[in-house]
Each structure stands twice: as C-alpha cells, then as structure tokens.
Amino acid sequence: QKEVEQDPGPLSVPEGAIVSLNCTYSNSAFQYFMWYRQYSRKGPELLMYTYSSGNKEDGRFTAQVDKSSKYISLFIRDSQPSDSATYLCAMSDKNRDDKIIFGKGTRLHILP
Amino acid sequence: EPEVTQTPSHQVTQMGQEVILRCVPISNHLYFYWYRQILGQKVEFLVSFYNNEISEKSEIFDDQFSVERPDGSNFTLKIRSTKLEDSAMYFCASRGTIAGELFFGEGSRLTVL
C-alpha cells in the first residue's frame, strides 16, 4: 500500500461549487497534515496546515483530518476559476517531521 | 514578501556531467530541503538539512547526490554524474519553526541528454 494516496483527477466543477479533495494514508504515525497548491510549472504553495485530528478553516478553505480513518480532506467553498491548479496533500511523522511526504496531487479545473 | 530563489531556472547537461543547483532560502529560516518532481509525477522528498548536516534523506538520495551550505545564504544540491532519469524539476524549500510550513522556490528544471 502506498504511503499517501490521492486521486489524480482531473476534477472539473462549475464556478461557485463546493470542491472536496481528499487523501488517504497508511502510516498511523503521521501527525502533521498539509495542503499545498501548485500552479503549472511553479513550486508548491502552502494553503493549510493542521496538527493531528480536527478541522481548520481559513477563508474559503477548510481542512479536515480523521486520524481514525487515516483520511484527510480539503474543502473549497465558492470555487473560483483562479482556484484551478493541482492540490497536493502532504504529511509527516511527528518524530521525523523533516521528511514530508506528498501525495501525487489532484488536478482541479473550475469552469467559468 | 520573502521568497526562496533558485538558479538556474533551466539547465541542460550531458549524461555523466556534474550539475550544481543553487538555492537562496528565506533569510531567517534554519531548515532546508530539496525535492524533485519528474514530469507528470509526484513531488518526491530528497533530503532535509538542519544545523549544517543532513537530518533526513530518502532512498533516492544516493551517493551521487550531495548538499552543502557553503556560506550563510546559499544551499546547493550537487549531482556528481547525471543520468537520464535525473531529468526533473528540482525544488528547494525552507522553513522556520513550524514543521510542515515549507516555502518552495520556483524550481530548477534539469534536462539530461
């Protein structure tokens, strides 16, 4: 089983829709969970950061972590065409927090 | 806004040649990273560096790779004898005190012929 699994998409939704992105993972020691956004030919940009389980909200973005199911989600409300990008989940072990493992990324297209 | 800068943006080299990719991390950051992304594939961890030594490395980071912080501002990745499969985008990243809050550069595209 891969350490981090993420559906590569592409995922196409109309402007204004709620987008749901998710990842599953196998390593129960993961404690730090991140979502990065990557535009074409650019470096990843941190969107959300959570530690352990729970929810975190920042503007139109909400991150959820369910450690019991080894499942994390990112919700985007009122999606905009500028949200079109690849979204990468990332995570690390509390005891090896310098080794951050990325999912393959989900390509998202917001249709005007 | 402070940013991570990388040079060169694109380098073409012959197989077997040595390549050095350079990075200037954000000035008050103490943790430094190299990742690579082969076209169409995931961002892969190579190495992390803290306090002038490697803190973590992946199985990809074998003896042909090395990292160095030659002065107070630069962080370099050296590939001693490049192979065709080293062709990828190489990203440098740095962070402050928050684990996971990485700031990435724009990347250096390496093409090995």
PDB file of N, CA and C in Angstrom, chain B residues 20-91:
ATOM      1  N   ILE B  20      25.367  21.465 -10.444  1.00  0.00           N
ATOM      2  CA  ILE B  20      25.105  22.093  -9.140  1.00  0.00           C
ATOM      3  C   ILE B  20      23.893  22.994  -9.277  1.00  0.00           C
ATOM      4  N   LEU B  21      22.902  22.742  -8.464  1.00  0.00           N
ATOM      5  CA  LEU B  21      21.709  23.586  -8.410  1.00  0.00           C
ATOM      6  C   LEU B  21      21.797  24.427  -7.141  1.00  0.00           C
ATOM      7  N   ARG B  22      21.451  25.702  -7.300  1.00  0.00           N
ATOM      8  CA  ARG B  22      21.645  26.636  -6.197  1.00  0.00           C
ATOM      9  C   ARG B  22      20.320  27.183  -5.691  1.00  0.00           C
ATOM     10  N   CYS B  23      20.318  27.474  -4.410  1.00  0.00           N
ATOM     11  CA  CYS B  23      19.105  27.966  -3.750  1.00  0.00           C
ATOM     12  C   CYS B  23      19.511  29.014  -2.721  1.00  0.00           C
ATOM     13  N   VAL B  24      18.723  30.066  -2.632  1.00  0.00           N
ATOM     14  CA  VAL B  24      18.866  31.018  -1.533  1.00  0.00           C
ATOM     15  C   VAL B  24      17.584  30.935  -0.720  1.00  0.00           C
ATOM     16  N   PRO B  25      17.631  30.289   0.451  1.00  0.00           N
ATOM     17  CA  PRO B  25      16.422  30.154   1.278  1.00  0.00           C
ATOM     18  C   PRO B  25      16.027  31.503   1.878  1.00  0.00           C
ATOM     19  N   ILE B  26      14.866  31.538   2.504  1.00  0.00           N
ATOM     20  CA  ILE B  26      14.423  32.727   3.214  1.00  0.00           C
ATOM     21  C   ILE B  26      15.387  32.974   4.371  1.00  0.00           C
ATOM     22  N   SER B  27      15.740  34.241   4.580  1.00  0.00           N
ATOM     23  CA  SER B  27      16.930  34.564   5.365  1.00  0.00           C
ATOM     24  C   SER B  27      16.885  34.085   6.819  1.00  0.00           C
ATOM     25  N   ASN B  28      15.769  34.081   7.486  1.00  0.00           N
ATOM     26  CA  ASN B  28      15.759  33.657   8.881  1.00  0.00           C
ATOM     27  C   ASN B  28      15.351  32.201   9.068  1.00  0.00           C
ATOM     28  N   HIS B  29      15.255  31.468   7.981  1.00  0.00           N
ATOM     29  CA  HIS B  29      14.908  30.051   8.076  1.00  0.00           C
ATOM     30  C   HIS B  29      16.140  29.217   8.400  1.00  0.00           C
ATOM     31  N   LEU B  30      15.908  28.097   9.092  1.00  0.00           N
ATOM     32  CA  LEU B  30      17.019  27.245   9.505  1.00  0.00           C
ATOM     33  C   LEU B  30      16.933  25.830   8.949  1.00  0.00           C
ATOM     34  N   TYR B  31      15.788  25.495   8.342  1.00  0.00           N
ATOM     35  CA  TYR B  31      15.590  24.142   7.822  1.00  0.00           C
ATOM     36  C   TYR B  31      15.493  24.242   6.304  1.00  0.00           C
ATOM     37  N   PHE B  32      16.207  23.366   5.628  1.00  0.00           N
ATOM     38  CA  PHE B  32      16.289  23.453   4.170  1.00  0.00           C
ATOM     39  C   PHE B  32      16.036  22.083   3.564  1.00  0.00           C
ATOM     40  N   TYR B  33      15.457  22.091   2.364  1.00  0.00           N
ATOM     41  CA  TYR B  33      15.024  20.856   1.724  1.00  0.00           C
ATOM     42  C   TYR B  33      15.285  20.898   0.224  1.00  0.00           C
ATOM     43  N   TRP B  34      15.471  19.727  -0.324  1.00  0.00           N
ATOM     44  CA  TRP B  34      15.403  19.538  -1.762  1.00  0.00           C
ATOM     45  C   TRP B  34      14.365  18.462  -2.065  1.00  0.00           C
ATOM     46  N   TYR B  35      13.510  18.793  -3.034  1.00  0.00           N
ATOM     47  CA  TYR B  35      12.532  17.855  -3.576  1.00  0.00           C
ATOM     48  C   TYR B  35      12.726  17.807  -5.088  1.00  0.00           C
ATOM     49  N   ARG B  36      12.237  16.732  -5.690  1.00  0.00           N
ATOM     50  CA  ARG B  36      12.232  16.704  -7.141  1.00  0.00           C
ATOM     51  C   ARG B  36      10.862  16.238  -7.643  1.00  0.00           C
ATOM     52  N   GLN B  37      10.564  16.650  -8.864  1.00  0.00           N
ATOM     53  CA  GLN B  37       9.290  16.257  -9.477  1.00  0.00           C
ATOM     54  C   GLN B  37       9.557  15.900 -10.931  1.00  0.00           C
ATOM     55  N   ILE B  38       9.516  14.618 -11.217  1.00  0.00           N
ATOM     56  CA  ILE B  38       9.601  14.170 -12.601  1.00  0.00           C
ATOM     57  C   ILE B  38       8.287  14.535 -13.281  1.00  0.00           C
ATOM     58  N   LEU B  39       8.368  14.926 -14.543  1.00  0.00           N
ATOM     59  CA  LEU B  39       7.207  15.433 -15.268  1.00  0.00           C
ATOM     60  C   LEU B  39       6.002  14.507 -15.124  1.00  0.00           C
ATOM     61  N   GLY B  40       4.910  15.075 -14.639  1.00  0.00           N
ATOM     62  CA  GLY B  40       3.674  14.310 -14.506  1.00  0.00           C
ATOM     63  C   GLY B  40       3.601  13.434 -13.283  1.00  0.00           C
ATOM     64  N   GLN B  41       4.634  13.485 -12.433  1.00  0.00           N
ATOM     65  CA  GLN B  41       4.642  12.620 -11.257  1.00  0.00           C
ATOM     66  C   GLN B  41       4.633  13.437  -9.978  1.00  0.00           C
ATOM     67  N   LYS B  42       4.694  12.747  -8.861  1.00  0.00           N
ATOM     68  CA  LYS B  42       4.554  13.419  -7.574  1.00  0.00           C
ATOM     69  C   LYS B  42       5.819  14.157  -7.164  1.00  0.00           C
ATOM     70  N   VAL B  43       5.652  15.057  -6.241  1.00  0.00           N
ATOM     71  CA  VAL B  43       6.774  15.752  -5.628  1.00  0.00           C
ATOM     72  C   VAL B  43       7.429  14.775  -4.643  1.00  0.00           C
ATOM     73  N   GLU B  44       8.712  14.489  -4.874  1.00  0.00           N
ATOM     74  CA  GLU B  44       9.405  13.462  -4.085  1.00  0.00           C
ATOM     75  C   GLU B  44      10.453  14.099  -3.170  1.00  0.00           C
ATOM     76  N   PHE B  45      10.447  13.691  -1.932  1.00  0.00           N
ATOM     77  CA  PHE B  45      11.428  14.154  -0.958  1.00  0.00           C
ATOM     78  C   PHE B  45      12.806  13.600  -1.298  1.00  0.00           C
ATOM     79  N   LEU B  46      13.811  14.472  -1.273  1.00  0.00           N
ATOM     80  CA  LEU B  46      15.193  14.023  -1.450  1.00  0.00           C
ATOM     81  C   LEU B  46      15.950  14.095  -0.127  1.00  0.00           C
ATOM     82  N   VAL B  47      15.978  15.293   0.466  1.00  0.00           N
ATOM     83  CA  VAL B  47      16.840  15.491   1.627  1.00  0.00           C
ATOM     84  C   VAL B  47      16.386  16.700   2.423  1.00  0.00           C
ATOM     85  N   SER B  48      16.622  16.642   3.729  1.00  0.00           N
ATOM     86  CA  SER B  48      16.428  17.808   4.583  1.00  0.00           C
ATOM     87  C   SER B  48      17.740  18.095   5.303  1.00  0.00           C
ATOM     88  N   PHE B  49      17.913  19.351   5.673  1.00  0.00           N
ATOM     89  CA  PHE B  49      19.219  19.822   6.164  1.00  0.00           C
ATOM     90  C   PHE B  49      18.972  20.814   7.276  1.00  0.00           C
ATOM     91  N   TYR B  50      19.638  20.588   8.391  1.00  0.00           N
ATOM     92  CA  TYR B  50      19.484  21.488   9.540  1.00  0.00           C
ATOM     93  C   TYR B  50      20.778  21.510  10.331  1.00  0.00           C
ATOM     94  N   ASN B  51      21.156  22.669  10.783  1.00  0.00           N
ATOM     95  CA  ASN B  51      22.336  22.799  11.634  1.00  0.00           C
ATOM     96  C   ASN B  51      23.576  22.216  10.950  1.00  0.00           C
ATOM     97  N   ASN B  52      23.676  22.503   9.662  1.00  0.00           N
ATOM     98  CA  ASN B  52      24.841  22.107   8.862  1.00  0.00           C
ATOM     99  C   ASN B  52      25.010  20.606   8.674  1.00  0.00           C
ATOM    100  N   GLU B  53      23.912  19.876   8.803  1.00  0.00           N
ATOM    101  CA  GLU B  53      24.009  18.457   8.483  1.00  0.00           C
ATOM    102  C   GLU B  53      22.675  17.926   7.971  1.00  0.00           C
ATOM    103  N   ILE B  54      22.744  16.809   7.285  1.00  0.00           N
ATOM    104  CA  ILE B  54      21.543  16.175   6.770  1.00  0.00           C
ATOM    105  C   ILE B  54      20.744  15.599   7.941  1.00  0.00           C
ATOM    106  N   SER B  55      19.439  15.956   8.003  1.00  0.00           N
ATOM    107  CA  SER B  55      18.598  15.416   9.066  1.00  0.00           C
ATOM    108  C   SER B  55      17.778  14.218   8.596  1.00  0.00           C
ATOM    109  N   GLU B  56      17.389  14.227   7.329  1.00  0.00           N
ATOM    110  CA  GLU B  56      16.681  13.096   6.734  1.00  0.00           C
ATOM    111  C   GLU B  56      17.078  12.995   5.267  1.00  0.00           C
ATOM    112  N   LYS B  57      17.062  11.793   4.737  1.00  0.00           N
ATOM    113  CA  LYS B  57      17.236  11.635   3.304  1.00  0.00           C
ATOM    114  C   LYS B  57      16.433  10.434   2.836  1.00  0.00           C
ATOM    115  N   SER B  58      16.053  10.467   1.575  1.00  0.00           N
ATOM    116  CA  SER B  58      15.273   9.373   1.016  1.00  0.00           C
ATOM    117  C   SER B  58      16.207   8.380   0.326  1.00  0.00           C
ATOM    118  N   GLU B  59      15.602   7.290  -0.107  1.00  0.00           N
ATOM    119  CA  GLU B  59      16.396   6.267  -0.809  1.00  0.00           C
ATOM    120  C   GLU B  59      16.858   6.757  -2.173  1.00  0.00           C
ATOM    121  N   ILE B  60      16.203   7.799  -2.676  1.00  0.00           N
ATOM    122  CA  ILE B  60      16.628   8.391  -3.950  1.00  0.00           C
ATOM    123  C   ILE B  60      17.979   9.085  -3.775  1.00  0.00           C
ATOM    124  N   PHE B  61      18.194   9.665  -2.622  1.00  0.00           N
ATOM    125  CA  PHE B  61      19.379  10.474  -2.339  1.00  0.00           C
ATOM    126  C   PHE B  61      20.559   9.546  -2.081  1.00  0.00           C
ATOM    127  N   ASP B  62      21.129   9.026  -3.171  1.00  0.00           N
ATOM    128  CA  ASP B  62      22.250   8.092  -3.020  1.00  0.00           C
ATOM    129  C   ASP B  62      23.579   8.835  -3.131  1.00  0.00           C
ATOM    130  N   ASP B  63      24.652   8.094  -3.303  1.00  0.00           N
ATOM    131  CA  ASP B  63      25.994   8.679  -3.238  1.00  0.00           C
ATOM    132  C   ASP B  63      26.277   9.689  -4.340  1.00  0.00           C
ATOM    133  N   GLN B  64      25.480   9.710  -5.384  1.00  0.00           N
ATOM    134  CA  GLN B  64      25.747  10.684  -6.440  1.00  0.00           C
ATOM    135  C   GLN B  64      25.236  12.076  -6.069  1.00  0.00           C
ATOM    136  N   PHE B  65      24.436  12.153  -5.008  1.00  0.00           N
ATOM    137  CA  PHE B  65      23.883  13.435  -4.578  1.00  0.00           C
ATOM    138  C   PHE B  65      24.630  13.938  -3.345  1.00  0.00           C
ATOM    139  N   SER B  66      24.764  15.243  -3.249  1.00  0.00           N
ATOM    140  CA  SER B  66      25.284  15.837  -2.028  1.00  0.00           C
ATOM    141  C   SER B  66      24.677  17.226  -1.869  1.00  0.00           C
ATOM    142  N   VAL B  67      24.619  17.692  -0.646  1.00  0.00           N
ATOM    143  CA  VAL B  67      24.127  19.038  -0.363  1.00  0.00           C
ATOM    144  C   VAL B  67      25.160  19.758   0.470  1.00  0.00           C
ATOM    145  N   GLU B  68      25.086  21.090   0.354  1.00  0.00           N
ATOM    146  CA  GLU B  68      26.070  21.900   1.050  1.00  0.00           C
ATOM    147  C   GLU B  68      25.480  23.278   1.314  1.00  0.00           C
ATOM    148  N   ARG B  69      25.878  23.852   2.433  1.00  0.00           N
ATOM    149  CA  ARG B  69      25.558  25.249   2.703  1.00  0.00           C
ATOM    150  C   ARG B  69      26.900  25.963   2.798  1.00  0.00           C
ATOM    151  N   PRO B  70      27.408  26.398   1.651  1.00  0.00           N
ATOM    152  CA  PRO B  70      28.783  26.896   1.620  1.00  0.00           C
ATOM    153  C   PRO B  70      28.994  28.228   2.328  1.00  0.00           C
ATOM    154  N   ASP B  71      27.913  28.981   2.511  1.00  0.00           N
ATOM    155  CA  ASP B  71      28.022  30.256   3.210  1.00  0.00           C
ATOM    156  C   ASP B  71      26.712  30.500   3.938  1.00  0.00           C
ATOM    157  N   GLY B  72      26.504  31.701   4.425  1.00  0.00           N
ATOM    158  CA  GLY B  72      25.313  31.949   5.229  1.00  0.00           C
ATOM    159  C   GLY B  72      24.029  32.096   4.457  1.00  0.00           C
ATOM    160  N   SER B  73      24.111  32.075   3.128  1.00  0.00           N
ATOM    161  CA  SER B  73      22.888  32.327   2.371  1.00  0.00           C
ATOM    162  C   SER B  73      22.546  31.240   1.355  1.00  0.00           C
ATOM    163  N   ASN B  74      23.522  30.542   0.807  1.00  0.00           N
ATOM    164  CA  ASN B  74      23.245  29.586  -0.253  1.00  0.00           C
ATOM    165  C   ASN B  74      23.091  28.159   0.275  1.00  0.00           C
ATOM    166  N   PHE B  75      22.304  27.389  -0.479  1.00  0.00           N
ATOM    167  CA  PHE B  75      22.118  25.969  -0.179  1.00  0.00           C
ATOM    168  C   PHE B  75      22.149  25.255  -1.529  1.00  0.00           C
ATOM    169  N   THR B  76      23.077  24.318  -1.697  1.00  0.00           N
ATOM    170  CA  THR B  76      23.260  23.732  -3.029  1.00  0.00           C
ATOM    171  C   THR B  76      22.993  22.233  -3.041  1.00  0.00           C
ATOM    172  N   LEU B  77      22.577  21.771  -4.201  1.00  0.00           N
ATOM    173  CA  LEU B  77      22.428  20.343  -4.469  1.00  0.00           C
ATOM    174  C   LEU B  77      23.376  20.001  -5.615  1.00  0.00           C
ATOM    175  N   LYS B  78      24.253  19.039  -5.381  1.00  0.00           N
ATOM    176  CA  LYS B  78      25.181  18.607  -6.411  1.00  0.00           C
ATOM    177  C   LYS B  78      24.822  17.195  -6.840  1.00  0.00           C
ATOM    178  N   ILE B  79      24.785  17.002  -8.148  1.00  0.00           N
ATOM    179  CA  ILE B  79      24.618  15.657  -8.714  1.00  0.00           C
ATOM    180  C   ILE B  79      25.914  15.355  -9.453  1.00  0.00           C
ATOM    181  N   ARG B  80      26.633  14.358  -8.988  1.00  0.00           N
ATOM    182  CA  ARG B  80      28.015  14.148  -9.456  1.00  0.00           C
ATOM    183  C   ARG B  80      28.084  13.648 -10.888  1.00  0.00           C
ATOM    184  N   SER B  81      27.327  12.674 -11.220  1.00  0.00           N
ATOM    185  CA  SER B  81      27.383  12.066 -12.546  1.00  0.00           C
ATOM    186  C   SER B  81      25.948  11.828 -12.995  1.00  0.00           C
ATOM    187  N   THR B  82      25.428  12.785 -13.750  1.00  0.00           N
ATOM    188  CA  THR B  82      23.997  12.772 -14.051  1.00  0.00           C
ATOM    189  C   THR B  82      23.610  11.597 -14.952  1.00  0.00           C
ATOM    190  N   LYS B  83      22.402  11.102 -14.707  1.00  0.00           N
ATOM    191  CA  LYS B  83      21.814  10.039 -15.511  1.00  0.00           C
ATOM    192  C   LYS B  83      20.574  10.590 -16.203  1.00  0.00           C
ATOM    193  N   LEU B  84      20.134   9.880 -17.227  1.00  0.00           N
ATOM    194  CA  LEU B  84      18.936  10.325 -17.939  1.00  0.00           C
ATOM    195  C   LEU B  84      17.749  10.471 -16.991  1.00  0.00           C
ATOM    196  N   GLU B  85      17.636   9.543 -16.047  1.00  0.00           N
ATOM    197  CA  GLU B  85      16.488   9.549 -15.132  1.00  0.00           C
ATOM    198  C   GLU B  85      16.562  10.652 -14.076  1.00  0.00           C
ATOM    199  N   ASP B  86      17.644  11.426 -14.059  1.00  0.00           N
ATOM    200  CA  ASP B  86      17.714  12.586 -13.160  1.00  0.00           C
ATOM    201  C   ASP B  86      16.983  13.790 -13.745  1.00  0.00           C
ATOM    202  N   SER B  87      16.545  13.686 -14.972  1.00  0.00           N
ATOM    203  CA  SER B  87      15.784  14.782 -15.581  1.00  0.00           C
ATOM    204  C   SER B  87      14.500  15.000 -14.794  1.00  0.00           C
ATOM    205  N   ALA B  88      14.346  16.207 -14.281  1.00  0.00           N
ATOM    206  CA  ALA B  88      13.207  16.510 -13.416  1.00  0.00           C
ATOM    207  C   ALA B  88      13.256  17.986 -13.072  1.00  0.00           C
ATOM    208  N   MET B  89      12.203  18.439 -12.388  1.00  0.00           N
ATOM    209  CA  MET B  89      12.203  19.765 -11.764  1.00  0.00           C
ATOM    210  C   MET B  89      12.673  19.562 -10.329  1.00  0.00           C
ATOM    211  N   TYR B  90      13.657  20.319  -9.920  1.00  0.00           N
ATOM    212  CA  TYR B  90      14.182  20.234  -8.569  1.00  0.00           C
ATOM    213  C   TYR B  90      13.749  21.477  -7.798  1.00  0.00           C
ATOM    214  N   PHE B  91      13.083  21.234  -6.687  1.00  0.00           N
ATOM    215  CA  PHE B  91      12.588  22.321  -5.856  1.00  0.00           C
ATOM    216  C   PHE B  91      13.376  22.402  -4.561  1.00  0.00           C
TER     217      PHE B  91
END
